[in-house]
């Protein structure tokens, strides 16, 4: 039951991200693409991929930490 709850919170945090950031997170962690592969697919630079990923993870961190503290 706890894992289902955790998964729902992660899903909710993902859905709250802007599309461009969510897209990179999904390709990196669910599809297991490299930064270069993501960059090629999205026609952006690998540095832009990294920037979007780290921004997304930063945005997801705070709400998930609040839930963990409860």
Coordinates of C-alpha atoms in Angstrom, one line a residue:
X1 CA 0.0 0.0 0.0
X2 CA 2.8 2.4 0.9
X3 CA 4.5 1.9 -2.5
X4 CA 1.3 2.6 -4.4
X5 CA 1.0 5.8 -2.4
X6 CA 4.7 6.7 -3.1
X7 CA 4.2 6.0 -6.8
X8 CA 1.1 8.2 -6.9
X9 CA 3.0 11.1 -5.3
X10 CA 5.8 10.7 -7.9
X11 CA 3.3 10.6 -10.7
X12 CA 1.6 13.7 -9.3
X13 CA 5.0 15.5 -9.1
X14 CA 5.8 14.5 -12.7
X15 CA 2.4 15.8 -13.9
X16 CA 3.0 19.2 -12.3
X17 CA 6.2 19.7 -14.4
X18 CA 6.2 21.8 -17.6
X19 CA 5.9 19.5 -20.6
X20 CA 9.5 20.0 -21.8
X21 CA 10.9 19.0 -18.4
X22 CA 8.5 16.1 -17.9
X23 CA 9.4 14.8 -21.4
X24 CA 13.1 14.7 -20.5
X25 CA 12.5 13.0 -17.2
X26 CA 10.3 10.3 -18.8
X27 CA 12.9 9.7 -21.6
X28 CA 15.8 9.5 -19.1
X29 CA 14.3 7.4 -16.3
X30 CA 11.5 5.4 -17.9
X31 CA 12.9 4.9 -21.4
X32 CA 16.6 4.8 -20.2
X33 CA 17.9 7.1 -23.0
X34 CA 21.2 8.8 -22.8
X35 CA 21.5 12.6 -22.8
X36 CA 22.8 12.4 -26.4
X37 CA 19.9 10.2 -27.5
X38 CA 17.4 12.5 -25.8
X39 CA 19.0 15.5 -27.4
X40 CA 18.8 13.9 -30.9
X41 CA 15.2 12.9 -30.4
X42 CA 14.1 16.4 -29.3
X43 CA 16.5 18.3 -31.6
X44 CA 18.1 20.2 -28.7
X45 CA 21.6 20.2 -27.3
X46 CA 22.7 17.7 -24.7
X47 CA 23.3 20.6 -22.3
X48 CA 19.7 21.7 -22.7
X49 CA 18.6 18.2 -21.9
X50 CA 20.7 18.2 -18.7
X51 CA 19.4 21.7 -17.8
X52 CA 15.8 20.6 -18.2
X53 CA 16.4 17.3 -16.3
X54 CA 18.1 19.0 -13.3
X55 CA 15.5 21.8 -13.2
X56 CA 12.7 19.1 -13.2
X57 CA 14.4 17.1 -10.4
X58 CA 14.7 20.3 -8.4
X59 CA 11.1 21.1 -8.8
X60 CA 10.0 17.6 -7.9
X61 CA 12.3 17.4 -4.8
X62 CA 10.5 19.8 -2.5
X63 CA 7.0 18.4 -2.7
X64 CA 8.3 14.8 -2.4
X65 CA 10.4 15.7 0.7
X66 CA 7.4 17.3 2.4
X67 CA 5.5 14.1 1.9
X68 CA 8.4 12.0 3.2
X69 CA 8.6 14.1 6.4
X70 CA 4.9 13.4 7.2

